[in-house]
XYZ file of C-alpha atoms in Angstrom:
534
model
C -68.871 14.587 -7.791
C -72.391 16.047 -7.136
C -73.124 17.648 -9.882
C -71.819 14.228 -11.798
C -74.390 12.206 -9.731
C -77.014 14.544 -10.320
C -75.830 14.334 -14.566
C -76.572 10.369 -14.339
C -79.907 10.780 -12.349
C -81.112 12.907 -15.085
C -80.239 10.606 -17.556
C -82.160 7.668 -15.592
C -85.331 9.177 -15.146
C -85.407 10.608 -18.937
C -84.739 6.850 -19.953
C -87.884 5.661 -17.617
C -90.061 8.378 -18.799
C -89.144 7.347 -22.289
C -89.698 3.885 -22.307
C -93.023 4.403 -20.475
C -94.421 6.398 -23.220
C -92.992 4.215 -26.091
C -94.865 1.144 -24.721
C -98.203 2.758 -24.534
C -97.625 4.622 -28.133
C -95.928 1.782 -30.043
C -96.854 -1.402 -31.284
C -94.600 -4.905 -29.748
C -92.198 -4.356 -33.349
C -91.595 -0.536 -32.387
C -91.156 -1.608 -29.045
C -87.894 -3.687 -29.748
C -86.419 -1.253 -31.510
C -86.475 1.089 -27.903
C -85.344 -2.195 -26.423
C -81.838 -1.913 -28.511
C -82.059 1.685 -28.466
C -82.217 1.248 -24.604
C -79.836 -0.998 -24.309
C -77.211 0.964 -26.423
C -78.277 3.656 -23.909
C -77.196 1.682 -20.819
C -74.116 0.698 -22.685
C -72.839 4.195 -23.119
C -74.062 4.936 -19.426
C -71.860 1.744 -17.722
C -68.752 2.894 -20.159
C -69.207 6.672 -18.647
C -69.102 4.856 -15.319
C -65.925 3.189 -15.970
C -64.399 6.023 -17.269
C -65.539 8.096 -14.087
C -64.244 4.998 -11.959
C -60.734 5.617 -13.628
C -60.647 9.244 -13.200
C -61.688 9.187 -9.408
C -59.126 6.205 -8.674
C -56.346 8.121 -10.525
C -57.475 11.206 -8.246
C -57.773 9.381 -5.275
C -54.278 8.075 -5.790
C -52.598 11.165 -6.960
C -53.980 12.861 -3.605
C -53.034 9.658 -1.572
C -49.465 10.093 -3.222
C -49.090 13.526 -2.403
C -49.987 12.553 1.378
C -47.298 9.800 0.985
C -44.317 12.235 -0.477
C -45.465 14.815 2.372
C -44.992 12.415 5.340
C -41.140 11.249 3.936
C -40.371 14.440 3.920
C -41.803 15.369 7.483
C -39.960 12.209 8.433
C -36.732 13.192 6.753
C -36.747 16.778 8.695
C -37.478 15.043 11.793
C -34.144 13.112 11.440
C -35.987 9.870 11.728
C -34.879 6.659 9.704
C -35.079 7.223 6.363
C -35.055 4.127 5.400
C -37.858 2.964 7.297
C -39.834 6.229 6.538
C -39.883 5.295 2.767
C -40.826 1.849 3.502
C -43.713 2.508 5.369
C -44.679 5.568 2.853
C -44.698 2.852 -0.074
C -46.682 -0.022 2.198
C -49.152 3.588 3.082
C -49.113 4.151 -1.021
C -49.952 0.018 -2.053
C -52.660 0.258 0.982
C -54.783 3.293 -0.452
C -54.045 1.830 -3.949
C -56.477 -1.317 -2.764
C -58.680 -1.694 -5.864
C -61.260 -2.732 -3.053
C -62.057 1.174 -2.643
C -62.071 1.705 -6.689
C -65.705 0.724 -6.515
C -66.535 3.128 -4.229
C -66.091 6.104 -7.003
C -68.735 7.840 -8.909
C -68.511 8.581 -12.609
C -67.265 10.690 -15.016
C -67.180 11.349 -18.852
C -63.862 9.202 -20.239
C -63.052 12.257 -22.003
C -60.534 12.496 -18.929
C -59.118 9.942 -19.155
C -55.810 10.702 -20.360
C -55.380 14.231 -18.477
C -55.535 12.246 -15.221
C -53.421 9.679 -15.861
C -50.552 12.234 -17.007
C -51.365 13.626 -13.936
C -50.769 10.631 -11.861
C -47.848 9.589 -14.073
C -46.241 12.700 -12.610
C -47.330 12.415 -9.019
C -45.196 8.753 -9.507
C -42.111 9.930 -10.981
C -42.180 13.007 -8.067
C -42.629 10.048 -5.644
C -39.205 8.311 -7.386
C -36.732 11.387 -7.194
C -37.992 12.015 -3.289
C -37.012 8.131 -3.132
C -33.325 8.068 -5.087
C -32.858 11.900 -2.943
C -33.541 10.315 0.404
C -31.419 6.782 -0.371
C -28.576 9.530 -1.507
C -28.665 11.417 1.912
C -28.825 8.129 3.693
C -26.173 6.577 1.817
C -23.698 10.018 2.550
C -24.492 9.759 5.813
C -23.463 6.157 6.537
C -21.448 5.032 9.458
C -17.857 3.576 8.319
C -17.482 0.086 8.476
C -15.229 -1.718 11.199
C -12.692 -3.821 9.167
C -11.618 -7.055 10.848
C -7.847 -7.986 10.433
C -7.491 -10.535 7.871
C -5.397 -12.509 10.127
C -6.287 -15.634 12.104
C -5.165 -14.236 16.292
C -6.569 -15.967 19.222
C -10.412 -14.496 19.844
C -9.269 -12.668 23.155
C -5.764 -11.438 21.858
C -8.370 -7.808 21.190
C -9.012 -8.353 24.868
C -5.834 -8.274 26.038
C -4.200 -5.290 28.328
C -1.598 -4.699 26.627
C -3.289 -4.620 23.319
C -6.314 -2.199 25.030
C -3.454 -0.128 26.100
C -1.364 0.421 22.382
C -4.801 0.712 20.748
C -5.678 3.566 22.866
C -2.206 5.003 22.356
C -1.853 5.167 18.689
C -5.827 6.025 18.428
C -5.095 8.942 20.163
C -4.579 12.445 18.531
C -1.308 12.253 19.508
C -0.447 9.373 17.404
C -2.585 11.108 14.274
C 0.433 13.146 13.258
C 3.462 10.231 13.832
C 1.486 7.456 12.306
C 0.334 10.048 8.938
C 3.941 10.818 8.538
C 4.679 7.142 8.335
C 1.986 6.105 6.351
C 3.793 8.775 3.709
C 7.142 7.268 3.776
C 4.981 4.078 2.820
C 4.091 5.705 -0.210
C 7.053 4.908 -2.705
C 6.904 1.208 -2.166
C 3.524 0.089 -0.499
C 1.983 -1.258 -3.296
C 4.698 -4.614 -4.114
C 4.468 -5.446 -0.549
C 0.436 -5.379 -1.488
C 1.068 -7.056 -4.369
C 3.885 -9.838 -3.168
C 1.366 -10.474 0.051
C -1.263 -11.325 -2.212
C 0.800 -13.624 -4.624
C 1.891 -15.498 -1.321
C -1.640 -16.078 0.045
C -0.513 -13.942 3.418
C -2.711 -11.488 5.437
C -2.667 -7.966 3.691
C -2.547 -6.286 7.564
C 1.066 -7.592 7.389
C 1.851 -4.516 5.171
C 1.777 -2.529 8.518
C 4.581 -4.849 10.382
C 7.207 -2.207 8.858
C 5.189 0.690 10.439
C 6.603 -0.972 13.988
C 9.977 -2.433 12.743
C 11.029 1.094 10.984
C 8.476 3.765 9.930
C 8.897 2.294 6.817
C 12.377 4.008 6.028
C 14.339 1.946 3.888
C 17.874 3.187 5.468
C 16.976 2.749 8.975
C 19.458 1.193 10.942
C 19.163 -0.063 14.614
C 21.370 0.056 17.611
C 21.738 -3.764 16.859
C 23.242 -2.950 13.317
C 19.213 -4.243 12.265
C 18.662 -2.236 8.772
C 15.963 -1.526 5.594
C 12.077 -1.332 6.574
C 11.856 -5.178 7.230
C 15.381 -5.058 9.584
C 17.126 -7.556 8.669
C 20.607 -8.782 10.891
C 23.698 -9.483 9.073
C 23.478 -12.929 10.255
C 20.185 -13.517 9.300
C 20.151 -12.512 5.692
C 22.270 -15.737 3.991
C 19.347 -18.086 3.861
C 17.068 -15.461 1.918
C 20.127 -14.871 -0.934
C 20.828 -11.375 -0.022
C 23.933 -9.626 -0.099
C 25.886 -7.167 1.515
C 29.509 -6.005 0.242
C 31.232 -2.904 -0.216
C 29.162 -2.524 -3.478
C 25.765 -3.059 -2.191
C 23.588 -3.578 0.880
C 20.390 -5.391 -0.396
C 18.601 -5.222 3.272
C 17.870 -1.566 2.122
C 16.518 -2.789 -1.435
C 12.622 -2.929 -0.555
C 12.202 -5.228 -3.179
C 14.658 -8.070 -2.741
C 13.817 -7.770 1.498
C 10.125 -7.493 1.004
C 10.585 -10.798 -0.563
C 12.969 -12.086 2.169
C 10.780 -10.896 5.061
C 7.708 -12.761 3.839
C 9.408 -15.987 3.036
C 10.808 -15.462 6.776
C 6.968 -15.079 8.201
C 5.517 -17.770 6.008
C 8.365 -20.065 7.548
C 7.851 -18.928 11.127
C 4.004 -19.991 10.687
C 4.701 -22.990 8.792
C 7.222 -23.750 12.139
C 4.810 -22.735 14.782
C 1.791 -22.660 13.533
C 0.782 -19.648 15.150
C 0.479 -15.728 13.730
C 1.458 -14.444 17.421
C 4.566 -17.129 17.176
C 5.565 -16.432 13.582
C 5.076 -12.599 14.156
C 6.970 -12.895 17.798
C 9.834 -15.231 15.888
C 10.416 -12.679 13.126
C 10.870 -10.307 16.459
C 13.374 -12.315 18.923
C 14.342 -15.085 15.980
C 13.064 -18.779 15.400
C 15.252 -20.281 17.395
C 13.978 -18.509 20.412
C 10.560 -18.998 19.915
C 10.744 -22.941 19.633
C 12.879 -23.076 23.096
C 9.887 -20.573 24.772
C 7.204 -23.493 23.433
C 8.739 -26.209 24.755
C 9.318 -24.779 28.155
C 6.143 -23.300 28.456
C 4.177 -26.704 27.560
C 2.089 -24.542 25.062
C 1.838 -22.762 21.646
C -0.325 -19.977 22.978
C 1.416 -16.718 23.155
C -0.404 -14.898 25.541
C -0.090 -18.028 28.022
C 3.505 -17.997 27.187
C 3.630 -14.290 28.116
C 1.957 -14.932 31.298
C 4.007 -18.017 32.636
C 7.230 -15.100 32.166
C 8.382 -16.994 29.036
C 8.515 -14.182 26.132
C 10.580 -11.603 26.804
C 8.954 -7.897 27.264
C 10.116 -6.682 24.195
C 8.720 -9.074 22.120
C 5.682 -9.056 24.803
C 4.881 -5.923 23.696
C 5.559 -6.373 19.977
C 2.118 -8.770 18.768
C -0.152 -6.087 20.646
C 1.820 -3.217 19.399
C 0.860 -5.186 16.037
C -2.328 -5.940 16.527
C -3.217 -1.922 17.307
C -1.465 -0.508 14.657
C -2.823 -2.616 11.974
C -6.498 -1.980 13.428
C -6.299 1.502 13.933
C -4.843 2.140 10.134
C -6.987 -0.479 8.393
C -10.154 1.598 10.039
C -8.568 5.285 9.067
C -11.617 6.570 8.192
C -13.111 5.489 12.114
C -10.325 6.571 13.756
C -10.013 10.143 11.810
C -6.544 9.581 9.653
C -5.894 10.232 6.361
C -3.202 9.018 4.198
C -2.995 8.439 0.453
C -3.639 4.681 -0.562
C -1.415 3.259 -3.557
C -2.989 2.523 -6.938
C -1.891 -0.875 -8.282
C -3.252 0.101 -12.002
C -0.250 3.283 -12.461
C 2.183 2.961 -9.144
C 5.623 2.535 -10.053
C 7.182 0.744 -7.350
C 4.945 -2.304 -9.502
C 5.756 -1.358 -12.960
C 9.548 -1.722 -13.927
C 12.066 -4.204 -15.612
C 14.831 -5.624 -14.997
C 18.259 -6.434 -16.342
C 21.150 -8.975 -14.998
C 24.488 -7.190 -15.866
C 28.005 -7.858 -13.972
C 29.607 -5.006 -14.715
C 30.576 -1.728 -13.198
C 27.491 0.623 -14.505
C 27.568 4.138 -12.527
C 23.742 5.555 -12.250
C 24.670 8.969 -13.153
C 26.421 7.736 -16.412
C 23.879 5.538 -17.231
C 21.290 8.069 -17.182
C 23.721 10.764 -19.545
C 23.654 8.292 -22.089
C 20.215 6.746 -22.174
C 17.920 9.933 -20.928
C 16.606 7.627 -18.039
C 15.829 10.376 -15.026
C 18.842 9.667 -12.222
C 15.800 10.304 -9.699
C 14.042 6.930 -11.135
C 17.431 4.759 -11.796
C 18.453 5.453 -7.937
C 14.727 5.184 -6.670
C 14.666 1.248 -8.339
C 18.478 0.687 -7.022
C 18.686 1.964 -3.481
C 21.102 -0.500 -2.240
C 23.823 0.424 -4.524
C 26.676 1.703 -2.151
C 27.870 3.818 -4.105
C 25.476 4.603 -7.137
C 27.482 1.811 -9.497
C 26.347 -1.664 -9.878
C 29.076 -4.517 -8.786
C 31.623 -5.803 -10.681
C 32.072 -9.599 -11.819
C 29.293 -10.420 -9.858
C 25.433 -10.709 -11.176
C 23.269 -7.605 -10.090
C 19.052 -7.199 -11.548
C 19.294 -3.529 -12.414
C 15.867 -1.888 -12.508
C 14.204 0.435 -14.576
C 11.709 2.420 -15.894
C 8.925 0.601 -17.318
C 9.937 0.758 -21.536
C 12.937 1.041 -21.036
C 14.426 -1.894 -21.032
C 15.438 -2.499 -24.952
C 17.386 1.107 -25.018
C 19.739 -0.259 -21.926
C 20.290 -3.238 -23.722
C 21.274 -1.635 -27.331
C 23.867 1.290 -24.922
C 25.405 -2.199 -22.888
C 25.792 -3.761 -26.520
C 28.298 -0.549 -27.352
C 31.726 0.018 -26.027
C 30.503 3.237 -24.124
C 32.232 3.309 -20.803
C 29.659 3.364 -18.058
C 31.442 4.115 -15.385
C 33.996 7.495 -14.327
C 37.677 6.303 -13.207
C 40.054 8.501 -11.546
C 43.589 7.735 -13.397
C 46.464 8.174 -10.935
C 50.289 8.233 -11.708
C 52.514 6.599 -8.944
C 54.658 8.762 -7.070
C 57.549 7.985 -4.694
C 55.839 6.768 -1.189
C 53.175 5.697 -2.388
C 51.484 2.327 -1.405
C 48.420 0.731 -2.424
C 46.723 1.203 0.507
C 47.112 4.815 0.959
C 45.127 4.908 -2.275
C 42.651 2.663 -1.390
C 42.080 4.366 1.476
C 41.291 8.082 -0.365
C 39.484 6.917 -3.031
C 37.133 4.854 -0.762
C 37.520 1.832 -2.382
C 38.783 -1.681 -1.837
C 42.573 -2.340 -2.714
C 41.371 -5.589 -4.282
C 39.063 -3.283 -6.767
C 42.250 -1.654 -7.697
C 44.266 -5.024 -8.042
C 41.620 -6.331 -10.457
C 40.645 -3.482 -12.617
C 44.214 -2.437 -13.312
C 45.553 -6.378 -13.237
C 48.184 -6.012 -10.810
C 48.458 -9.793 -8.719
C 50.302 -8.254 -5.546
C 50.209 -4.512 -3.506
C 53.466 -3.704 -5.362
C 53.329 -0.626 -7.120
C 55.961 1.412 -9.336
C 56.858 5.037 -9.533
C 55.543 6.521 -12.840
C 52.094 3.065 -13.328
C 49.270 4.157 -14.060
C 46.486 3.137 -12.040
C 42.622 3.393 -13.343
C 40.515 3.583 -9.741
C 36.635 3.197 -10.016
C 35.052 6.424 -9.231
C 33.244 5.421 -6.160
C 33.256 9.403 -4.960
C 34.337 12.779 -6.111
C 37.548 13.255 -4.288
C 40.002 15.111 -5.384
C 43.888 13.585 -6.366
C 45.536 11.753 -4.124
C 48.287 13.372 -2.526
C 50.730 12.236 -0.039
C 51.086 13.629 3.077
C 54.567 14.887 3.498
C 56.579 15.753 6.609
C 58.666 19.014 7.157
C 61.761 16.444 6.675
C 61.732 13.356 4.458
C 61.780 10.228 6.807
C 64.767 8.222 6.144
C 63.918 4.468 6.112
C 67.771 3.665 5.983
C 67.692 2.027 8.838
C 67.194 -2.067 9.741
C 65.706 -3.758 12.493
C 65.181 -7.697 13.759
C 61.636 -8.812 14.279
C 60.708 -10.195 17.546
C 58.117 -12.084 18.926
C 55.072 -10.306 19.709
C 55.995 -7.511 17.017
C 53.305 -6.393 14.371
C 53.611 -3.733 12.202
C 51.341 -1.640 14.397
C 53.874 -1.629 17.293
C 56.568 -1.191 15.052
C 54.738 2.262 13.448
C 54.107 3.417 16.998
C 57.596 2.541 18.362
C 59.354 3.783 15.075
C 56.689 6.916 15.188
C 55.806 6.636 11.589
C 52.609 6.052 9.561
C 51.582 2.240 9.361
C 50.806 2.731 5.761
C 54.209 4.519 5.467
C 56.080 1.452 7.026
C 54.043 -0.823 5.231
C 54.804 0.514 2.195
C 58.556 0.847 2.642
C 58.594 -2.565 3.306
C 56.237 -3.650 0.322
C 54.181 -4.883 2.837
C 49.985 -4.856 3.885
C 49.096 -2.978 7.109
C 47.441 -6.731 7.691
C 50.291 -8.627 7.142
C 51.562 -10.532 9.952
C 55.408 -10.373 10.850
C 58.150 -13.240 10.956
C 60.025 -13.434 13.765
C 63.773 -13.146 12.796
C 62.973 -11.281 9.336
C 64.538 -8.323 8.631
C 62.492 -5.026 8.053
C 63.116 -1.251 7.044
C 62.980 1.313 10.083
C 63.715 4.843 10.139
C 66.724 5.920 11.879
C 65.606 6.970 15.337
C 68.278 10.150 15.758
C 69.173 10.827 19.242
């Protein structure tokens, strides 16, 4: 900068001494010409300023950038707010950039131009990588945030003591290992309740209420007789159109009582107008809920649990609720980690369906069409027995695509189903054979046809192949029980009494007599006994 200043000084007093001498030598015509040489002079001086003004500012600002970049990252290793460190580094950076303290440069040739601005240029782009570095790092190191529970609870059901208490319990590290091993069982069929809670406008924490009600096993059954993830009652499941017969239990089907249990909730709040009462109702039933309202003179649950109206199980059941839901919607705050389901490729989403009303055993199915068993029994878990119903309407699932090759195999006359074929031998009833195969004697009656239990020596009977048994086969005594005796029915007899009194089989006397082991005696009709030898 001196030896600039010194440069332009030079230059100055050369001009002075030159125009000094040209108006004493020259005449007034000469003189003009100096004038414009002069003033071409000055021109070429102020443009060598401007350039020098340039060149210092860039400098200036290159060095005040370098200050800038070297205090963020003194801040950064100090662990202070990066954030606010890089703020205050760019309001530092705009400050010293004031074009008030531009004028307060010296010169320089503009032949320099360009070097310091690459040089700047750089000093800018360093500045931009220490900012996208630092917003990285503070970015990793975020805090999690606290999710709320999509559902609408009273504002101090979080303050309660019984909810304090279960939130501390399954936050503990205790719970880590029980809750994780839930959350897997989840896994197979998570996503439809996602997806069906979505489609009915419900909260999505209501995907945990199975967590409570089962560990989300789809064969759990209670000491009640309460079974499937969403525990359903046998005398609660009529109004929700599911069914449960010797060929099916669809409270196990995660589908059909996924659908059930949310039309059950949505009625509950619809009916109380209350997420405690419709969550409490689904516990100890509608019914009970209503009659707990009107004597307590209020729809507030945890009022109702302090006048003594709720009962403690289902006292404990909305804060149980309420602290499972919070602690696994906030996994990542309360140190858990279970896979999430992806809606885009999960399974339990993608599938079709087919109505068919026909025996169709799994294993057969999947011989003939090369659909895995492992899928055909993961979409129909509520088949008893592996075989789809007879004369009765049943939505098989499958496999996503497969749909058209079922439908082409059903149009054949391929047997899908295994029967054991049985001849008839002497003693035998139908309910003796009923009773190994595992099946219904009305299944027998209607795939062989007959329109009574009688049977004859030498029929053949087709039975479904419900299990792998192995051929029925009479028990026989060490000496052939002779039935050729007669005796008078009574009142108060029953076939039961008569088997015990006779000491024969029930199906045996049954049998002899062409009779069912249900069948209830006349008094005054005549029946076959052994002959009791003395």
């Amino acid at each position: 900068m001196a030896k600039n200043s010194r440069k332009i000084g030079f230059i100055f007093l050369t001009v002075a001494l030159f125009l000094s001498t040209s108006r004493s030598v020259y005449g007034a015509d000469e003189m003009n010409e100096v004038e414009i040489e002069q003033k071409t002079l000055t021109e070429n001086v102020e443009t060598s300023e401007d350039s020098l003004e340039i060149e210092n500012a860039s400098v200036i600002e290159e060095r005040d950038n370098k200050e800038s970049a070297e205090e963020i990252k003194s801040s950064a290793e100090e662990g202070d707010d990066k954030n606010d460190t890089l703020n205050n580094a760019k309001t530092s950076v705009e400050k010293k950039q004031n074009p008030a303290k531009k004028n307060q440069v010296h010169k320089t040739s503009p032949a320099k131009k360009n070097t310091v601005h690459n040089k700047n240029q750089k000093s800018v782009e360093t500045e931009e990588i220490q900012e996208e570095q630092i917003t990285e790092e503070t970015q990793d190191n975020t805090e999690p945030v606290f999710h709320e529970l999509d559902i609408e609870f009273a504002e101090n059901a979080t303050e309660q003591a019984l909810t304090k208490k279960f939130l501390e319990q399954y936050s503990a590290e205790s719970s880590k290992k029980y809750l994780t091993a839930i959350m897997k069982n989840s896994i197979p069929y998570r996503a439809y309740i996602q997806k069906a809670l979505k489609e009915n406008e419900m909260p999505l924490c209501l995907q945990y209420l199975p967590v409570i009600e089962s560990g989300y096993r789809i064969t759990a059954l209670s000491k009640s007789g309460a079974h499937g993830i969403w525990q359903f009652m046998m005398n609660s499941i009529s109004p929700y159109g599911m069914r449960v017969n010797m060929w099916m239990d669809e409270r196990i089907d995660p589908w059909t009582s996924t659908d059930a249990a949310l039309k059950k909730l949505k009625e509950n709040y619809d009916a109380l107008g209350s997420w405690e009462l419709a969550l409490a109702a689904y516990n100890c039933g509608l019914g009970a809920m209503r009659k707990a309202v009107k004597n307590g003179g209020t729809n507030d649950f945890w009022e109702l649990c302090q006048k003594g109206f709720i009962r403690p199980e289902t006292k404990n059941y909305i804060p149980k609720f309420i602290a499972v839901a919070t602690v696994l919607s906030n996994k990542e705050i309360y140190g858990f980690d279970f896979e999430e389901p992806d809606p885009e490729t999960d399974r339990s989403i993608h599938f079709e369906t087919i109505s068919v009303n026909r025996n169709i055993d799994l294993k057969v199915l999947s011989e003939k069409s090369g659909i895995a068993l492992e899928d055909l029994r993961y979409y129909n878990p509520c088949l008893t027995y592996g075989i789809t119903p007879p004369s009765m309407s049943y939505n098989l699932r499958l496999p996503e695509g497969t749909k058209a090759q079922v439908e082409e195999l059903l149009k054949t006359s391929i047997p899908l189903i295994k029967y054991h074929l049985y001849t008839v031998k002497s003693g035998d009833s139908l309910y003796a054979l009923a009773r190994h195969y595992g099946i219904a004697e009305a299944e027998i009656q209607r795939v062989n046809n007959l329109h009574g239990t009688t049977i004859k020596i030498g029929q053949r009977l087709m039975i479904p192949a419900v299990k792998d048994v192995s051929e029925f086969s009479r028990k026989q005594s060490s000496e052939k029980i002779d039935f050729s005796g007669s005796y008078v029915v009574t009142d108060n007899d029953t076939l039961w009494s008569l088997a015990l009194k006779f000491n024969v089989p029930l199906e045996v006397l049954a049998s002899e007599n062409n009779m069912e082991i249900t069948d209830v005696l006349r008094i005054g009709s005549t029946i076959k006994v052994p002959i009791i030898k003395q």
